[in-house]
Amino acid sequence: MFACVYIPDFPVQALVRNAPELRQRAIAILCGTPPLVRVAALNEKARALGMEIGMTKIEAGAFAEHKPEPIVTPPKANSRPRHAPMGYGHRGSAAPAKKKPAARIPAGAVLKLQSPEQEAAAQAALLDAVHAFSPRVEEIAPGMVIADMAGMERLFGPALKISSELSCRLGDLGLEAHIATAANIETAALGAYGIPGITVIPGGCEMERLGPLSIDVLCEVLPLLDPTQERERAREMLETLDRWGVRTLHALTTLPVVPLTERLGSAGLYWQRLACGEGWRSLQAMEPSTRFEETVELDCAVELLEPLAFVLARLLDQLCLRLASRSLAVQELRLRMQLEHRAGDETTHTLAEITGQQNLYEHTLRLPVPMQDSKVLLKLVQLELDANPPGAPVVKLTVAAEPAKPRTQQDGFFLPAAPEAEKLEITLARIQRVVGAGRAGKAVLLDTHRPDAFHMEQFRTETLTVMPGSTRRSGTVVPAETANSETQVAIRMFRPAIPVEVDLHEGCPKHLRLPHANPALGFESAEILWAAGPWHTSGDWWNTTENATNWEREEWDVALKKRDHNALYRIAREKETGRWIIAAEYD
Amino acid sequence: MNAAVVRAQVESALGERFPRALTLPQPVRPVTVSSGVAVLDAISGGIPRGALTEVTGPASSGRTGVLHRVLASISRSGEFCTLVDASDCFDPGSAESAGVQLDRVLWVRCGARPGKRKSSSLNMECVEQALRATDLLLQSGGFGLIALDLGNIPQESARRVPLTTWFRFRRAVEKTPAIFLVVERAANAKTCASLVLEMRAEEAIVTSMHSHLNAQNQGVKVGHHGDAVPAKQVSRIPSHAKLFQELRVTAAVARSISAKKPAQSAHFSAQRVSLSG
């Protein structure tokens, strides 16, 4: 069994997929290079206005949107105004109710340029939806795919149910489709193209179901199924059949075989056999694409982030739906925005200008775990844009997702609870907005003796095994028993270190003074009660590169007499500069 | 009719239908967790979950040592911790030596944005960042310990945190299994804190290097420096050279909702571990 999915007026549907407010409008898609721009696709409402495919842009412009006229609904006879209070106007006239302003539906057509990116995204969405029902899918043409449904009845049910669910799935993705199922590819394709809605053609009933279709269907569908079929030859045959008065497929099936073959050749016989519901074509299955990208071009440049969030929400919903239909999640999100070019604006310093790409804003959001929730993704993108705004109005927006298998995690009864990954990611993004990028995460010690050597990494809550053995740092193994049983003096670092002036006596620090007041210390000068040291440390002197971080200093542990208590600090003198600093406090 | 008789009749008639209306609610004893310091657990009963605990004291009073012990205790039990560091003074090296699993600790480093130069506004900005980050983390949930370190913030700035903020924090953390620990110079949360520990330094033990190394060479355990030092090297060390070995502190319970009697105190000492080699 084969199912054919056909999206009528595909370029129009690809456009309104991300702009649902245009669904009720008459839309014409223009393509071509100026001045040869012509109408390439229309929807039903545009056809009803009198537009045709092939019109020039100027001709189409005559049907374009004019000043909208209000639609006034006449009031029903003898009807009391809805909100008029009883007894009001007791002299015989009821108080007139307030008239609700009438909805204004613009009368003209909307002209849009063809968008290959949006059509590619719509086609990808179509393939993703169909792939959820069958692993063997062939892409016939933009807006038309065929899937092999053999054996799928056991998984998804009868053909009608499969078609209904597929139609719902496509509806969620913003596409209205005609779906036909039949025993062979040709019949399914003809049924999907010619019969709107869902059509199930049981075996043996092909002639009955295809009979009423116009013979034009053959002319449109056959070149899609077989690219070697020439459209010109098909049109000639169509004209011939029309002269004979053969206008439906049923009429074609009633023609005698031999005279038909003598007059139209093997092509005529081929057409007749197709009209009878026969087919021989085999499916050429394709590999499912791993590219998930959605694009929208905005009519007007959007400057504020809030309205941009609405557009982003739609794109992310579509992406997540497509990924979910393939049982995938988002591992990485790439944003690309085309910015409005502002000539001569010297005060704007956008990210695009700084990076040298004038009108493009690109940003990549790497997620710690694969996610499928579009609301969480939207929140993260909003926080990212708040922190790094584009700096100019946006005219085109593209969102691409790097797929990954969804995370599977099984909680244990006896394992302690951990923060949810999605919630934590949003919290971390909010915290980074408060404290700055890169200032919230986990500390990882570096393998060096340099003081205060660490770097920050992204904090994750994947299951970590508790190390039963020792902790390790700088090549020194600290036994777990020691770490657990004895309380140790902790250190509080001063970042940056506090410069200080130290008076020495016989090589030993005796008094120190702060050149600038520091509220964290609470004193300006203090007597040193005792000093333990010096401890000489140095390192990285073998590193001769430009980024060398060699150091050499002598450290002292000192006790200072403060107003009401004594405090312990670590001070250090840098050998190279002779500068004294207060590096840390013992606490 | 006798009031007692009437009361008995009412209770017998309605007691079965509305038991809670006629009985006082039993106070729920909070679940506590070991702080990692045995003597501290003995006087305080442990750090309560779902409550605000303050560890207060001046500089070098052992507050940060207690903080590291609590972080080590919670992180080693498999829970995740978060440390909101208002002054960016957390030292990962000494924390790891104390047993903290850094993989399980989310460190939020507050700091000044460029442009702010006045120290008073710098401190207040750090406090505001710390409070906002703490608020977000308390709402997020899932952490076993949320620690707020205001230890280097001057008392004038820390006192400006409104009581409503502490009350809001307390309400956010109760009904959750998380510990909310605040380290500061003096207690500011008033009645919002379920446990207040006051730390005070008693004595810093400093020994002369000569006696320390000689004792080490004779095999007497004097700390973590177990390697023998040649006598020639010992003689080259100046006579005034000292080694800071130990800090003795006193911790007192200033307030505890679980203990009826006020302050108890305990002494313990913290060893200094050499981190530079």
Short mmCIF file of C-alpha atoms in Angstrom, two decimals, chain A residues 25-379:
data_model
loop_
_atom_site.label_atom_id
_atom_site.label_comp_id
_atom_site.label_asym_id
_atom_site.label_seq_id
_atom_site.Cartn_x
_atom_site.Cartn_y
_atom_site.Cartn_z
CA ARG A 25 -6.07 36.45 2.73
CA ALA A 26 -5.74 36.08 -1.02
CA ILE A 27 -2.04 35.49 -1.67
CA ALA A 28 -0.04 35.50 -4.87
CA ILE A 29 3.59 34.38 -4.99
CA LEU A 30 5.84 36.20 -7.44
CA CYS A 31 9.07 34.88 -8.85
CA GLY A 32 11.61 35.76 -11.50
CA THR A 33 14.21 38.43 -12.01
CA PRO A 34 13.00 41.96 -12.63
CA PRO A 35 11.50 43.07 -14.95
CA LEU A 36 10.22 39.54 -15.74
CA VAL A 37 8.53 38.96 -12.42
CA ARG A 38 5.41 36.83 -12.77
CA VAL A 39 2.87 35.12 -10.59
CA ALA A 40 4.07 31.57 -9.83
CA ALA A 41 1.48 30.40 -7.31
CA LEU A 42 -1.92 31.43 -5.99
CA ASN A 43 -4.31 30.27 -3.35
CA GLU A 44 -8.04 29.74 -3.81
CA LYS A 45 -8.97 33.20 -2.61
CA ALA A 46 -6.60 34.81 -5.11
CA ARG A 47 -8.09 32.69 -7.92
CA ALA A 48 -11.54 33.77 -6.82
CA LEU A 49 -10.44 37.39 -7.28
CA GLY A 50 -9.60 36.60 -10.87
CA MET A 51 -5.83 36.26 -10.67
CA GLU A 52 -4.04 33.71 -12.82
CA ILE A 53 -0.66 32.04 -12.79
CA GLY A 54 1.69 33.69 -15.24
CA MET A 55 0.37 37.23 -14.71
CA THR A 56 2.98 39.93 -14.65
CA LYS A 57 3.66 41.83 -11.51
CA ILE A 58 1.90 44.89 -12.86
CA GLU A 59 -1.21 42.90 -13.72
CA ALA A 60 -1.14 41.27 -10.30
CA GLY A 61 -0.70 44.67 -8.71
CA ALA A 62 -4.16 45.61 -9.87
CA PHE A 63 -5.55 42.98 -7.52
CA ALA A 64 -3.29 43.99 -4.70
CA GLU A 65 -4.50 45.20 -1.32
CA HIS A 66 -6.59 48.40 -1.44
CA LYS A 67 -8.06 50.52 1.33
CA PRO A 68 -9.98 48.05 3.41
CA GLU A 69 -13.76 48.45 3.48
CA PRO A 70 -15.63 47.71 6.69
CA ILE A 71 -18.05 44.85 6.67
CA VAL A 72 -21.28 45.94 8.38
CA THR A 73 -23.65 43.25 9.50
CA PRO A 74 -27.27 44.51 9.28
CA PRO A 75 -29.17 44.15 12.59
CA LYS A 76 -31.84 41.48 12.86
CA ALA A 77 -35.48 42.69 12.84
CA ASN A 78 -37.34 43.04 16.19
CA SER A 79 -34.26 42.30 18.17
CA ARG A 80 -33.68 44.06 21.46
CA PRO A 81 -30.19 45.43 21.83
CA ARG A 82 -28.18 42.93 23.78
CA HIS A 83 -27.05 45.03 26.71
CA ALA A 84 -29.89 47.44 26.97
CA PRO A 85 -31.17 47.43 30.57
CA MET A 86 -34.73 46.48 31.13
CA GLY A 87 -37.05 49.40 31.75
CA TYR A 88 -34.69 51.94 30.37
CA GLY A 89 -36.35 54.35 27.97
CA HIS A 90 -39.81 53.71 29.48
CA ARG A 91 -41.36 56.15 27.05
CA GLY A 92 -41.22 53.57 24.32
CA SER A 93 -37.75 53.77 22.95
CA ALA A 94 -35.12 51.37 24.12
CA ALA A 95 -31.70 52.81 24.67
CA PRO A 96 -29.51 51.94 21.71
CA ALA A 97 -26.82 49.45 22.60
CA LYS A 98 -23.23 50.31 21.83
CA LYS A 99 -22.32 49.02 18.38
CA LYS A 100 -19.28 46.69 18.33
CA PRO A 101 -16.78 47.88 15.72
CA ALA A 102 -17.06 45.64 12.65
CA ALA A 103 -14.16 43.39 11.67
CA ARG A 104 -12.24 44.76 8.73
CA ILE A 105 -11.17 42.11 6.21
CA PRO A 106 -8.97 43.62 3.55
CA ALA A 107 -10.36 42.99 0.07
CA GLY A 108 -7.19 42.89 -2.00
CA ALA A 109 -4.53 40.25 -2.55
CA VAL A 110 -1.17 40.09 -0.84
CA LEU A 111 1.77 39.86 -3.21
CA LYS A 112 4.85 38.09 -1.85
CA LEU A 113 8.16 37.14 -3.38
CA GLN A 114 8.94 33.46 -3.52
CA SER A 115 11.11 32.27 -0.63
CA PRO A 116 13.17 29.16 -1.47
CA GLU A 117 14.26 28.85 2.17
CA GLN A 118 10.71 28.77 3.46
CA GLU A 119 9.75 26.25 0.80
CA ALA A 120 12.74 24.10 1.73
CA ALA A 121 11.73 24.26 5.39
CA ALA A 122 8.12 23.34 4.52
CA GLN A 123 9.30 20.44 2.39
CA ALA A 124 11.55 19.25 5.22
CA ALA A 125 8.62 19.50 7.64
CA LEU A 126 6.48 17.47 5.23
CA LEU A 127 9.14 14.77 4.99
CA ASP A 128 9.62 14.68 8.77
CA ALA A 129 5.90 14.19 9.31
CA VAL A 130 5.67 11.39 6.74
CA HIS A 131 8.83 9.72 8.05
CA ALA A 132 7.08 9.33 11.39
CA PHE A 133 4.72 6.87 9.68
CA SER A 134 7.01 5.06 7.27
CA PRO A 135 10.75 4.57 6.92
CA ARG A 136 10.51 4.45 3.10
CA VAL A 137 9.60 7.79 1.68
CA GLU A 138 10.24 9.31 -1.73
CA GLU A 139 10.20 12.99 -2.49
CA ILE A 140 8.40 13.37 -5.81
CA ALA A 141 8.25 17.14 -6.10
CA PRO A 142 8.04 20.20 -3.83
CA GLY A 143 4.88 19.56 -1.86
CA MET A 144 4.42 15.95 -2.93
CA VAL A 145 5.82 12.84 -1.28
CA ILE A 146 4.99 9.15 -1.45
CA ALA A 147 5.43 6.69 1.39
CA ASP A 148 5.40 2.91 1.39
CA MET A 149 2.82 1.88 3.98
CA ALA A 150 3.26 -1.87 3.63
CA GLY A 151 3.10 -3.42 7.09
CA MET A 152 2.28 -0.12 8.81
CA GLU A 153 -1.35 -1.16 9.39
CA ARG A 154 -0.20 -3.37 12.26
CA LEU A 155 1.49 -0.40 13.94
CA PHE A 156 -0.86 2.47 13.18
CA GLY A 157 -4.12 0.88 12.16
CA PRO A 158 -6.10 0.92 8.92
CA ALA A 159 -5.29 3.22 6.03
CA LEU A 160 -7.99 5.74 6.95
CA LYS A 161 -6.65 6.09 10.47
CA ILE A 162 -3.08 6.51 9.22
CA SER A 163 -4.19 9.17 6.78
CA SER A 164 -6.19 11.02 9.46
CA GLU A 165 -3.28 11.04 11.91
CA LEU A 166 -0.91 12.13 9.18
CA SER A 167 -3.27 14.93 8.23
CA CYS A 168 -3.44 16.08 11.89
CA ARG A 169 0.34 15.96 12.17
CA LEU A 170 0.67 18.08 9.06
CA GLY A 171 -1.95 20.47 10.37
CA ASP A 172 0.15 20.98 13.50
CA LEU A 173 3.05 21.87 11.21
CA GLY A 174 0.90 24.41 9.39
CA LEU A 175 0.29 22.44 6.20
CA GLU A 176 -3.04 21.43 4.72
CA ALA A 177 -2.64 18.28 2.67
CA HIS A 178 -4.55 16.00 0.35
CA ILE A 179 -3.77 12.38 1.20
CA ALA A 180 -4.61 9.35 -0.90
CA THR A 181 -3.77 5.70 -0.29
CA ALA A 182 -3.82 3.06 -3.02
CA ALA A 183 -2.21 -0.18 -4.08
CA ASN A 184 0.22 1.49 -6.45
CA ILE A 185 2.11 4.77 -6.62
CA GLU A 186 0.46 6.18 -9.75
CA THR A 187 -3.08 5.74 -8.45
CA ALA A 188 -2.18 7.22 -5.06
CA ALA A 189 -0.57 10.25 -6.76
CA LEU A 190 -3.55 10.83 -9.04
CA GLY A 191 -5.94 10.48 -6.13
CA ALA A 192 -4.01 12.91 -3.92
CA TYR A 193 -3.69 15.50 -6.69
CA GLY A 194 -7.22 15.33 -7.93
CA ILE A 195 -9.36 14.54 -4.88
CA PRO A 196 -9.25 16.99 -1.94
CA GLY A 197 -9.07 15.70 1.62
CA ILE A 198 -8.39 12.10 2.62
CA THR A 199 -9.04 9.37 0.05
CA VAL A 200 -8.69 5.64 0.52
CA ILE A 201 -8.77 3.72 -2.76
CA PRO A 202 -9.23 0.03 -2.01
CA GLY A 203 -7.83 -2.52 -4.43
CA GLY A 204 -10.23 -3.10 -7.32
CA CYS A 205 -11.98 0.25 -6.94
CA GLU A 206 -9.40 2.38 -8.72
CA MET A 207 -11.44 3.02 -11.85
CA GLU A 208 -14.48 3.91 -9.81
CA ARG A 209 -12.59 6.46 -7.64
CA LEU A 210 -10.43 7.95 -10.38
CA GLY A 211 -13.14 8.05 -13.01
CA PRO A 212 -14.64 11.46 -12.21
CA LEU A 213 -11.24 13.20 -12.26
CA SER A 214 -10.46 15.55 -15.07
CA ILE A 215 -7.95 14.32 -17.60
CA ASP A 216 -5.77 17.39 -16.79
CA VAL A 217 -4.65 15.50 -13.72
CA LEU A 218 -2.65 13.10 -15.86
CA CYS A 219 -0.93 15.98 -17.57
CA GLU A 220 0.12 17.51 -14.24
CA VAL A 221 1.05 14.39 -12.31
CA LEU A 222 2.86 12.22 -14.84
CA PRO A 223 5.84 14.57 -15.40
CA LEU A 224 6.32 14.60 -11.62
CA LEU A 225 6.37 10.80 -11.40
CA ASP A 226 8.50 10.36 -14.49
CA PRO A 227 10.73 13.34 -15.39
CA THR A 228 11.31 11.86 -18.84
CA GLN A 229 7.66 12.56 -19.69
CA GLU A 230 7.61 15.78 -21.68
CA ARG A 231 5.04 18.34 -20.71
CA GLU A 232 4.68 19.55 -24.29
CA ARG A 233 3.86 16.04 -25.56
CA ALA A 234 1.41 15.61 -22.68
CA ARG A 235 -0.31 18.90 -23.59
CA GLU A 236 -0.62 17.82 -27.21
CA MET A 237 -2.27 14.57 -26.15
CA LEU A 238 -4.54 16.51 -23.85
CA GLU A 239 -5.66 18.74 -26.73
CA THR A 240 -6.29 15.73 -28.90
CA LEU A 241 -8.36 14.01 -26.25
CA ASP A 242 -10.26 17.23 -25.66
CA ARG A 243 -11.13 17.43 -29.36
CA TRP A 244 -12.45 13.91 -29.12
CA GLY A 245 -14.63 14.97 -26.20
CA VAL A 246 -12.68 12.88 -23.69
CA ARG A 247 -12.52 15.03 -20.60
CA THR A 248 -12.53 12.60 -17.68
CA LEU A 249 -10.49 9.55 -16.81
CA HIS A 250 -13.61 7.42 -16.98
CA ALA A 251 -14.15 8.52 -20.56
CA LEU A 252 -10.54 7.61 -21.34
CA THR A 253 -11.00 4.09 -20.01
CA THR A 254 -13.98 3.51 -22.34
CA LEU A 255 -11.91 4.15 -25.52
CA PRO A 256 -11.00 1.03 -27.54
CA VAL A 257 -7.40 0.02 -26.97
CA VAL A 258 -6.21 -0.64 -30.55
CA PRO A 259 -7.52 2.57 -32.18
CA LEU A 260 -6.23 4.58 -29.20
CA THR A 261 -2.78 3.08 -29.62
CA GLU A 262 -2.83 3.68 -33.37
CA ARG A 263 -3.64 7.36 -32.88
CA LEU A 264 -1.73 8.30 -29.72
CA GLY A 265 0.93 5.61 -29.58
CA SER A 266 2.18 3.86 -26.48
CA ALA A 267 1.79 7.02 -24.47
CA GLY A 268 -1.95 6.95 -25.05
CA LEU A 269 -2.13 3.33 -23.95
CA TYR A 270 -0.07 4.24 -20.91
CA TRP A 271 -2.50 6.98 -20.02
CA GLN A 272 -5.43 4.65 -20.39
CA ARG A 273 -3.90 2.02 -18.17
CA LEU A 274 -3.19 4.65 -15.53
CA ALA A 275 -6.80 5.81 -15.73
CA CYS A 276 -7.80 2.19 -15.09
CA GLY A 277 -5.85 2.28 -11.86
CA GLU A 278 -2.81 0.30 -12.95
CA GLY A 279 0.72 1.21 -11.96
CA TRP A 280 4.25 -0.24 -12.11
CA ARG A 281 6.51 2.39 -10.65
CA SER A 282 8.67 1.36 -7.72
CA LEU A 283 9.49 3.58 -4.80
CA GLN A 284 12.95 5.12 -4.67
CA ALA A 285 13.36 5.64 -0.98
CA MET A 286 15.52 8.49 0.22
CA GLU A 287 17.57 9.00 3.35
CA PRO A 288 15.85 11.23 5.87
CA SER A 289 17.48 14.60 6.16
CA THR A 290 19.15 15.65 9.39
CA ARG A 291 18.80 19.33 8.65
CA PHE A 292 16.26 21.12 10.79
CA GLU A 293 15.93 24.76 9.91
CA GLU A 294 13.08 27.26 9.86
CA THR A 295 13.12 30.68 8.23
CA VAL A 296 10.80 33.62 8.15
CA GLU A 297 11.12 36.90 6.28
CA LEU A 298 9.43 39.79 8.01
CA ASP A 299 7.36 42.36 6.15
CA CYS A 300 8.58 45.13 8.38
CA ALA A 301 11.83 45.22 10.30
CA VAL A 302 11.29 44.35 13.96
CA GLU A 303 13.28 46.42 16.40
CA LEU A 304 11.99 45.30 19.78
CA LEU A 305 12.75 41.92 21.27
CA GLU A 306 9.22 41.30 22.53
CA PRO A 307 7.51 41.10 19.12
CA LEU A 308 10.52 39.17 17.85
CA ALA A 309 9.80 36.62 20.58
CA PHE A 310 6.40 35.89 18.99
CA VAL A 311 8.07 35.08 15.69
CA LEU A 312 10.71 33.01 17.44
CA ALA A 313 8.02 31.10 19.33
CA ARG A 314 6.40 29.98 16.08
CA LEU A 315 9.69 28.88 14.56
CA LEU A 316 10.71 26.98 17.68
CA ASP A 317 7.29 25.29 17.89
CA GLN A 318 7.70 24.09 14.31
CA LEU A 319 11.25 22.87 14.91
CA CYS A 320 10.33 20.99 18.06
CA LEU A 321 7.33 19.38 16.37
CA ARG A 322 9.49 18.22 13.49
CA LEU A 323 12.14 16.87 15.82
CA ALA A 324 9.58 15.16 18.02
CA SER A 325 8.08 13.41 14.99
CA ARG A 326 11.53 11.88 14.40
CA SER A 327 12.07 11.16 18.13
CA LEU A 328 14.88 13.67 18.31
CA ALA A 329 15.68 16.64 20.53
CA VAL A 330 17.62 19.90 20.23
CA GLN A 331 21.27 19.78 21.27
CA GLU A 332 22.34 23.10 19.78
CA LEU A 333 20.36 26.05 18.45
CA ARG A 334 21.78 28.43 15.86
CA LEU A 335 20.20 31.84 15.35
CA ARG A 336 20.85 33.87 12.26
CA MET A 337 19.27 37.28 11.78
CA GLN A 338 19.45 39.51 8.79
CA LEU A 339 19.60 43.06 10.10
CA GLU A 340 18.28 46.18 8.47
CA HIS A 341 21.08 48.12 6.91
CA ARG A 342 21.35 51.60 8.34
CA ALA A 343 23.59 53.73 6.23
CA GLY A 344 25.48 56.51 7.89
CA ASP A 345 24.56 55.57 11.43
CA GLU A 346 27.81 56.21 13.25
CA THR A 347 26.36 55.82 16.71
CA THR A 348 25.32 52.21 16.32
CA HIS A 349 27.89 49.67 17.39
CA THR A 350 26.23 46.37 16.67
CA LEU A 351 27.70 42.97 17.16
CA ALA A 352 27.58 42.56 13.40
CA GLU A 353 29.68 45.68 12.90
CA ILE A 354 32.19 44.61 15.49
CA THR A 355 32.62 41.17 13.96
CA GLY A 356 32.97 42.66 10.50
CA GLN A 357 29.76 41.16 9.09
CA GLN A 358 27.70 44.22 8.52
CA ASN A 359 24.09 43.04 8.42
CA LEU A 360 24.22 39.59 9.95
CA TYR A 361 23.76 38.56 13.57
CA GLU A 362 24.66 34.99 14.45
CA HIS A 363 24.53 33.29 17.78
CA THR A 364 24.79 29.67 18.86
CA LEU A 365 23.11 28.36 21.98
CA ARG A 366 24.66 25.13 23.24
CA LEU A 367 22.44 23.18 25.58
CA PRO A 368 23.86 20.97 28.32
CA VAL A 369 21.25 18.28 27.60
CA PRO A 370 19.04 17.66 24.54
CA MET A 371 15.69 19.41 24.98
CA GLN A 372 12.33 19.12 23.27
CA ASP A 373 10.31 21.78 25.09
CA SER A 374 9.86 24.80 22.82
CA LYS A 375 8.89 27.06 25.75
CA VAL A 376 12.16 26.36 27.53
CA LEU A 377 14.10 26.99 24.33
CA LEU A 378 12.23 30.25 23.77
CA LYS A 379 13.05 31.41 27.28
#
